């Protein structure tokens, strides 16, 4: 008897819809559940009808994935999503080739793109470095090599990429501004700490924050906008210097990595009352600061889905001719407090 989706669903103890999503990457499924479904399907040699027959001219599909800032804590969830996608797509004969960089380096990224192109990839998912050279290289892939490109986590203006998967960083800045206005009652000065001033993700968050403050008529003013190079030690130094030299700082917004420096700065300053603090990304260290009342709000961007979805968008296009539903596949902007971790 032929193996059916219903049989897999019965063995896995889930619905047919959950099996379909897990096998075809049409939506998010709990990682453990997806792994169980895929294991059962593999044991039963089940392959969806759309993927069972291959013509003699068919070749193994290769999808490239390029990341940056590989050692940053926020990348933990993104890599979990990538690992899950790699495991699932391998069952259907799709090979995923990865390149990563610990920095935001234009030359490293250009070399990674060239390397993957030489290996014969059919699609590319990339966290692009914001540079003209990278923009031109991506358009070269798309126009000359006919390789579709999906950007994720960070986007890049001027390319003909297929779509973007990630948080609406500009709107997340609106969210941070609204939260800060609520806590401070619209009075005082705000210290903004970003990572790399050239980082498009960081700049979009800051721009959204400033725009919402202006349009809302808030009485808050900006004490300073400082770049920390994503280093905790630099975040600590910036906070200590600012609170020592600038009076009336009532709030701190950190839009990048290195947030651990907040805790050390407050500890060394021995403040009677700390400023209100908003940070990004639900990493273990950030969860601890939120739980211990060192920060007030955490804005989470669903890194798992950002890592998981791009490879499936490319797979669906390459295998089925199915384009993404939208140019912007935004993940949720989730507001976390110590009460809903």
Short mmCIF file of C-alpha atoms in Angstrom, two decimals:
data_model
loop_
_atom_site.label_atom_id
_atom_site.label_comp_id
_atom_site.label_asym_id
_atom_site.label_seq_id
_atom_site.Cartn_x
_atom_site.Cartn_y
_atom_site.Cartn_z
CA UNK A 1 0.00 0.00 0.00
CA UNK A 2 1.25 3.48 -0.90
CA UNK A 3 2.35 5.71 1.94
CA UNK A 4 0.01 8.67 2.42
CA UNK A 5 0.20 11.95 4.31
CA UNK A 6 -2.61 10.63 6.53
CA UNK A 7 -0.53 7.61 7.52
CA UNK A 8 2.41 9.85 8.44
CA UNK A 9 0.04 12.11 10.39
CA UNK A 10 -1.35 9.13 12.31
CA UNK A 11 2.10 7.84 13.19
CA UNK A 12 3.30 11.30 14.23
CA UNK A 13 0.13 12.10 16.17
CA UNK A 14 -0.52 15.35 14.28
CA UNK A 15 -2.89 16.67 11.63
CA UNK A 16 -2.52 16.27 7.85
CA UNK A 17 -2.00 20.02 7.61
CA UNK A 18 0.94 19.90 10.03
CA UNK A 19 2.54 17.10 7.99
CA UNK A 20 2.04 19.09 4.78
CA UNK A 21 3.64 22.20 6.29
CA UNK A 22 6.60 20.24 7.65
CA UNK A 23 7.24 18.42 4.38
CA UNK A 24 6.84 21.45 2.14
CA UNK A 25 7.97 24.35 4.33
CA UNK A 26 4.68 26.22 3.97
CA UNK A 27 4.62 27.51 7.54
CA UNK A 28 6.36 27.27 10.86
CA UNK A 29 6.18 23.95 12.68
CA UNK A 30 7.70 23.18 16.08
CA UNK A 31 11.25 21.95 15.41
CA UNK A 32 10.80 18.70 17.38
CA UNK A 33 7.49 17.93 15.65
CA UNK A 34 8.96 18.67 12.21
CA UNK A 35 11.95 16.42 12.92
CA UNK A 36 9.61 13.58 13.98
CA UNK A 37 7.51 13.98 10.82
CA UNK A 38 10.56 14.04 8.57
CA UNK A 39 12.04 11.00 10.28
CA UNK A 40 8.81 9.02 9.75
CA UNK A 41 8.56 10.15 6.11
CA UNK A 42 12.16 9.16 5.52
CA UNK A 43 11.70 5.72 7.12
CA UNK A 44 8.67 5.13 4.91
CA UNK A 45 10.46 6.43 1.79
CA UNK A 46 7.71 8.98 1.29
CA UNK A 47 8.30 11.79 -1.19
CA UNK A 48 5.56 14.25 -2.25
CA UNK A 49 4.14 13.67 -5.72
CA UNK A 50 5.55 16.92 -7.04
CA UNK A 51 9.05 15.69 -6.24
CA UNK A 52 8.91 12.01 -7.12
CA UNK A 53 9.77 12.07 -10.80
CA UNK A 54 12.95 13.41 -12.28
CA UNK A 55 13.87 13.67 -15.93
CA UNK A 56 17.28 12.41 -17.04
CA UNK A 57 18.46 16.00 -17.42
CA UNK A 58 17.63 16.97 -13.88
CA UNK A 59 20.56 17.95 -11.63
CA UNK A 60 20.87 18.22 -7.89
CA UNK A 61 19.68 21.64 -6.81
CA UNK A 62 22.10 23.75 -4.81
CA UNK A 63 21.08 26.71 -2.67
CA UNK A 64 23.66 29.03 -1.17
CA UNK A 65 23.29 30.83 2.16
CA UNK A 66 25.58 33.70 3.21
CA UNK A 67 25.52 35.17 6.71
CA UNK A 68 27.50 37.84 8.54
CA UNK A 69 28.24 38.60 12.21
CA UNK A 70 28.29 34.85 12.80
CA UNK A 71 29.41 35.11 16.45
CA UNK A 72 26.75 37.64 17.48
CA UNK A 73 24.23 36.27 20.03
CA UNK A 74 21.22 37.21 17.88
CA UNK A 75 22.49 34.78 15.21
CA UNK A 76 21.83 31.77 17.46
CA UNK A 77 18.15 31.58 16.50
CA UNK A 78 18.87 32.36 12.84
CA UNK A 79 21.29 29.42 12.65
CA UNK A 80 18.72 27.15 14.32
CA UNK A 81 16.33 28.00 11.49
CA UNK A 82 19.00 27.45 8.85
CA UNK A 83 19.98 24.06 10.34
CA UNK A 84 16.34 22.94 10.31
CA UNK A 85 15.88 24.00 6.68
CA UNK A 86 19.12 22.26 5.65
CA UNK A 87 17.98 19.01 7.28
CA UNK A 88 14.54 19.08 5.72
CA UNK A 89 15.63 20.08 2.22
CA UNK A 90 18.33 17.39 2.13
CA UNK A 91 15.58 14.75 2.18
CA UNK A 92 14.33 16.09 -1.13
CA UNK A 93 17.76 16.13 -2.73
CA UNK A 94 18.48 19.84 -2.30
CA UNK A 95 22.00 20.69 -1.17
CA UNK A 96 22.56 23.82 0.91
CA UNK A 97 26.01 25.42 0.79
CA UNK A 98 26.84 27.92 3.53
CA UNK A 99 29.33 30.74 3.89
CA UNK A 100 29.64 32.84 7.04
CA UNK A 101 31.67 35.81 8.25
CA UNK A 102 32.29 37.10 11.75
CA UNK A 103 32.34 40.71 10.55
CA UNK A 104 30.54 43.11 8.22
CA UNK A 105 33.21 42.92 5.55
CA UNK A 106 32.51 43.79 1.92
CA UNK A 107 35.48 41.86 0.53
CA UNK A 108 34.66 38.69 2.46
CA UNK A 109 31.08 38.77 1.23
CA UNK A 110 32.05 39.37 -2.39
CA UNK A 111 34.46 36.42 -2.17
CA UNK A 112 31.69 34.25 -0.66
CA UNK A 113 29.32 35.11 -3.51
CA UNK A 114 31.97 34.29 -6.12
CA UNK A 115 32.78 31.02 -4.37
CA UNK A 116 29.15 29.88 -4.36
CA UNK A 117 28.65 30.94 -7.97
CA UNK A 118 31.64 28.79 -8.95
CA UNK A 119 30.10 25.83 -7.13
CA UNK A 120 27.03 26.12 -9.34
CA UNK A 121 24.31 27.28 -6.96
CA UNK A 122 20.82 27.72 -8.39
CA UNK A 123 19.61 30.21 -5.76
CA UNK A 124 21.10 32.39 -3.02
CA UNK A 125 19.84 33.56 0.39
CA UNK A 126 22.02 36.34 1.79
CA UNK A 127 22.35 38.76 4.70
CA UNK A 128 23.87 41.48 2.50
CA UNK A 129 26.56 43.93 3.50
CA UNK A 130 25.27 47.39 2.61
CA UNK A 131 27.70 48.41 -0.14
CA UNK A 132 27.60 49.36 -3.82
CA UNK A 133 29.95 46.51 -4.70
CA UNK A 134 27.72 43.91 -3.05
CA UNK A 135 24.66 45.46 -4.71
CA UNK A 136 26.31 45.17 -8.13
CA UNK A 137 27.44 41.61 -7.45
CA UNK A 138 23.91 40.53 -6.46
CA UNK A 139 22.48 42.08 -9.65
CA UNK A 140 25.20 40.29 -11.63
CA UNK A 141 24.04 36.99 -10.16
CA UNK A 142 20.42 37.75 -10.98
CA UNK A 143 20.87 39.24 -14.45
CA UNK A 144 23.89 37.41 -15.85
CA UNK A 145 23.76 34.08 -14.03
CA UNK A 146 19.94 33.93 -13.75
CA UNK A 147 20.25 33.00 -10.08
CA UNK A 148 17.34 34.20 -7.89
CA UNK A 149 18.34 35.95 -4.65
CA UNK A 150 16.47 36.30 -1.36
CA UNK A 151 17.74 38.70 1.31
CA UNK A 152 17.10 38.03 4.98
CA UNK A 153 17.63 39.84 8.29
CA UNK A 154 19.14 42.78 6.39
CA UNK A 155 18.01 44.12 3.02
CA UNK A 156 19.82 46.10 0.34
CA UNK A 157 18.46 48.90 -1.85
CA UNK A 158 19.02 48.84 -5.61
CA UNK A 159 19.02 45.10 -6.25
CA UNK A 160 16.55 42.98 -8.16
CA UNK A 161 16.31 40.44 -5.35
CA UNK A 162 13.25 38.23 -5.20
CA UNK A 163 12.10 39.21 -1.71
CA UNK A 164 13.20 40.08 1.82
CA UNK A 165 12.59 37.93 4.91
CA UNK A 166 12.96 39.67 8.26
CA UNK A 167 11.62 42.24 10.64
CA UNK A 168 10.32 45.59 9.47
CA UNK A 169 13.15 47.37 11.26
CA UNK A 170 11.81 50.84 10.56
CA UNK A 171 8.47 49.98 12.14
CA UNK A 172 10.24 48.33 15.07
CA UNK A 173 11.83 51.74 15.68
CA UNK A 174 8.29 53.19 15.88
CA UNK A 175 7.51 50.52 18.45
CA UNK A 176 10.58 51.35 20.54
CA UNK A 177 9.72 55.08 20.44
CA UNK A 178 6.18 54.41 21.63
CA UNK A 179 7.42 52.28 24.51
CA UNK A 180 10.03 54.84 25.52
CA UNK A 181 7.49 57.70 25.44
CA UNK A 182 5.14 55.65 27.60
CA UNK A 183 7.79 54.91 30.25
CA UNK A 184 9.34 58.38 30.41
CA UNK A 185 6.05 60.28 30.03
CA UNK A 186 7.76 62.11 27.17
CA UNK A 187 10.35 63.92 29.29
CA UNK A 188 14.14 63.78 29.35
CA UNK A 189 16.89 62.73 26.97
CA UNK A 190 17.49 59.44 25.18
CA UNK A 191 20.87 57.83 24.57
CA UNK A 192 20.86 55.68 21.42
CA UNK A 193 23.54 53.02 20.94
CA UNK A 194 23.93 51.29 17.60
CA UNK A 195 26.53 48.77 16.44
CA UNK A 196 28.09 49.75 13.14
CA UNK A 197 26.89 53.11 11.84
CA UNK A 198 26.93 51.63 8.33
CA UNK A 199 24.71 48.67 9.30
CA UNK A 200 21.41 49.01 7.46
CA UNK A 201 19.43 47.07 10.07
CA UNK A 202 20.63 49.32 12.88
CA UNK A 203 20.11 52.53 10.93
CA UNK A 204 16.54 51.60 10.00
CA UNK A 205 15.70 51.02 13.65
CA UNK A 206 17.20 54.35 14.67
CA UNK A 207 15.48 56.20 11.81
CA UNK A 208 12.11 54.74 12.80
CA UNK A 209 12.65 55.72 16.42
CA UNK A 210 13.54 59.33 15.53
CA UNK A 211 10.69 59.62 13.04
CA UNK A 212 8.08 58.48 15.53
CA UNK A 213 9.38 60.84 18.23
CA UNK A 214 9.09 63.73 15.78
CA UNK A 215 5.61 62.87 14.53
CA UNK A 216 4.20 62.07 17.98
CA UNK A 217 5.15 65.46 19.39
CA UNK A 218 7.03 63.80 22.24
CA UNK A 219 9.07 66.03 24.49
CA UNK A 220 11.97 63.58 24.41
CA UNK A 221 15.25 64.76 22.91
CA UNK A 222 18.29 62.79 21.76
CA UNK A 223 21.33 63.02 24.01
CA UNK A 224 23.62 61.19 21.57
CA UNK A 225 23.78 58.44 18.96
CA UNK A 226 26.91 56.32 19.45
CA UNK A 227 28.36 53.35 17.56
CA UNK A 228 29.61 50.45 19.68
CA UNK A 229 31.00 48.06 16.99
CA UNK A 230 28.70 45.46 18.63
CA UNK A 231 31.13 45.20 21.56
CA UNK A 232 29.86 44.90 25.15
CA UNK A 233 32.88 46.77 26.50
CA UNK A 234 32.15 49.69 24.20
CA UNK A 235 28.47 49.74 25.19
CA UNK A 236 29.55 49.87 28.82
CA UNK A 237 31.95 52.76 28.16
CA UNK A 238 29.38 54.75 26.16
CA UNK A 239 26.76 54.45 28.92
CA UNK A 240 29.18 55.34 31.72
CA UNK A 241 30.49 58.38 29.85
CA UNK A 242 27.04 59.60 28.86
CA UNK A 243 25.48 59.26 32.30
CA UNK A 244 28.48 60.99 33.85
CA UNK A 245 28.58 63.91 31.40
CA UNK A 246 24.99 64.45 30.21
CA UNK A 247 22.27 65.34 32.75
CA UNK A 248 18.66 64.20 32.50
CA UNK A 249 19.13 61.00 30.49
CA UNK A 250 15.89 59.15 31.17
CA UNK A 251 16.12 56.41 28.57
CA UNK A 252 18.59 54.21 26.68
CA UNK A 253 17.90 52.40 23.42
CA UNK A 254 20.37 49.76 22.22
CA UNK A 255 19.52 48.55 18.71
CA UNK A 256 22.45 46.16 18.20
CA UNK A 257 24.58 43.52 19.89
CA UNK A 258 26.78 44.13 22.91
CA UNK A 259 23.86 44.74 25.25
CA UNK A 260 25.63 42.84 28.02
CA UNK A 261 27.60 46.04 28.60
CA UNK A 262 24.46 47.66 30.02
CA UNK A 263 24.54 45.44 33.09
CA UNK A 264 28.20 46.12 33.81
CA UNK A 265 27.78 49.87 33.34
CA UNK A 266 24.89 50.05 35.80
CA UNK A 267 26.80 47.90 38.29
CA UNK A 268 29.87 50.15 38.18
CA UNK A 269 27.88 53.38 38.34
CA UNK A 270 25.87 52.26 41.41
CA UNK A 271 22.85 54.28 40.30
CA UNK A 272 20.04 55.06 42.72
CA UNK A 273 17.63 55.06 39.77
CA UNK A 274 18.62 53.76 36.36
CA UNK A 275 17.29 55.08 33.03
CA UNK A 276 14.58 53.11 31.25
CA UNK A 277 16.12 50.67 28.76
CA UNK A 278 14.91 49.00 25.56
CA UNK A 279 17.01 46.36 23.77
CA UNK A 280 16.65 43.96 20.83
CA UNK A 281 16.79 40.16 20.44
CA UNK A 282 15.83 37.37 22.81
CA UNK A 283 19.25 35.91 23.60
CA UNK A 284 20.00 34.12 26.89
CA UNK A 285 22.00 37.10 28.22
CA UNK A 286 19.23 39.53 27.28
CA UNK A 287 16.60 37.32 28.90
CA UNK A 288 18.63 37.41 32.11
CA UNK A 289 18.82 41.21 32.08
CA UNK A 290 15.09 41.44 31.45
CA UNK A 291 14.31 39.01 34.27
CA UNK A 292 16.61 40.89 36.66
CA UNK A 293 15.07 44.33 35.93
CA UNK A 294 18.21 45.69 34.29
CA UNK A 295 16.21 46.46 31.14
CA UNK A 296 12.50 47.09 30.69
CA UNK A 297 11.54 45.87 27.21
CA UNK A 298 13.04 43.53 24.64
CA UNK A 299 12.00 43.63 20.98
CA UNK A 300 12.23 40.18 19.40
CA UNK A 301 12.41 39.64 15.62
CA UNK A 302 11.83 35.85 15.24
CA UNK A 303 15.34 34.94 14.10
CA UNK A 304 14.39 31.27 13.68
CA UNK A 305 11.94 32.06 10.88
CA UNK A 306 14.44 34.42 9.25
CA UNK A 307 16.89 31.54 9.00
CA UNK A 308 14.34 28.90 8.07
CA UNK A 309 12.16 30.56 5.44
CA UNK A 310 14.56 31.91 2.74
CA UNK A 311 15.84 28.50 1.60
CA UNK A 312 12.26 27.25 1.28
CA UNK A 313 11.23 30.28 -0.76
CA UNK A 314 14.05 29.49 -3.18
CA UNK A 315 13.25 25.75 -3.17
CA UNK A 316 9.58 26.38 -3.98
CA UNK A 317 10.56 28.69 -6.82
CA UNK A 318 13.18 26.34 -8.28
CA UNK A 319 11.23 23.08 -7.86
CA UNK A 320 7.66 24.26 -8.46
CA UNK A 321 7.93 27.64 -10.14
CA UNK A 322 6.11 29.07 -7.10
CA UNK A 323 7.14 32.69 -6.32
CA UNK A 324 6.88 34.22 -2.82
CA UNK A 325 3.52 35.66 -1.86
CA UNK A 326 5.01 39.10 -1.17
CA UNK A 327 8.17 41.08 -1.80
CA UNK A 328 8.41 41.71 1.95
CA UNK A 329 7.97 38.64 4.15
CA UNK A 330 8.00 40.43 7.49
CA UNK A 331 8.36 38.54 10.74
CA UNK A 332 6.46 39.60 13.85
CA UNK A 333 7.63 42.49 16.03
CA UNK A 334 7.31 40.89 19.46
CA UNK A 335 7.47 42.95 22.66
CA UNK A 336 8.89 40.96 25.55
CA UNK A 337 8.85 41.77 29.27
CA UNK A 338 10.01 39.66 32.19
CA UNK A 339 6.41 38.48 32.51
CA UNK A 340 6.05 36.89 29.08
CA UNK A 341 9.47 35.36 28.42
#
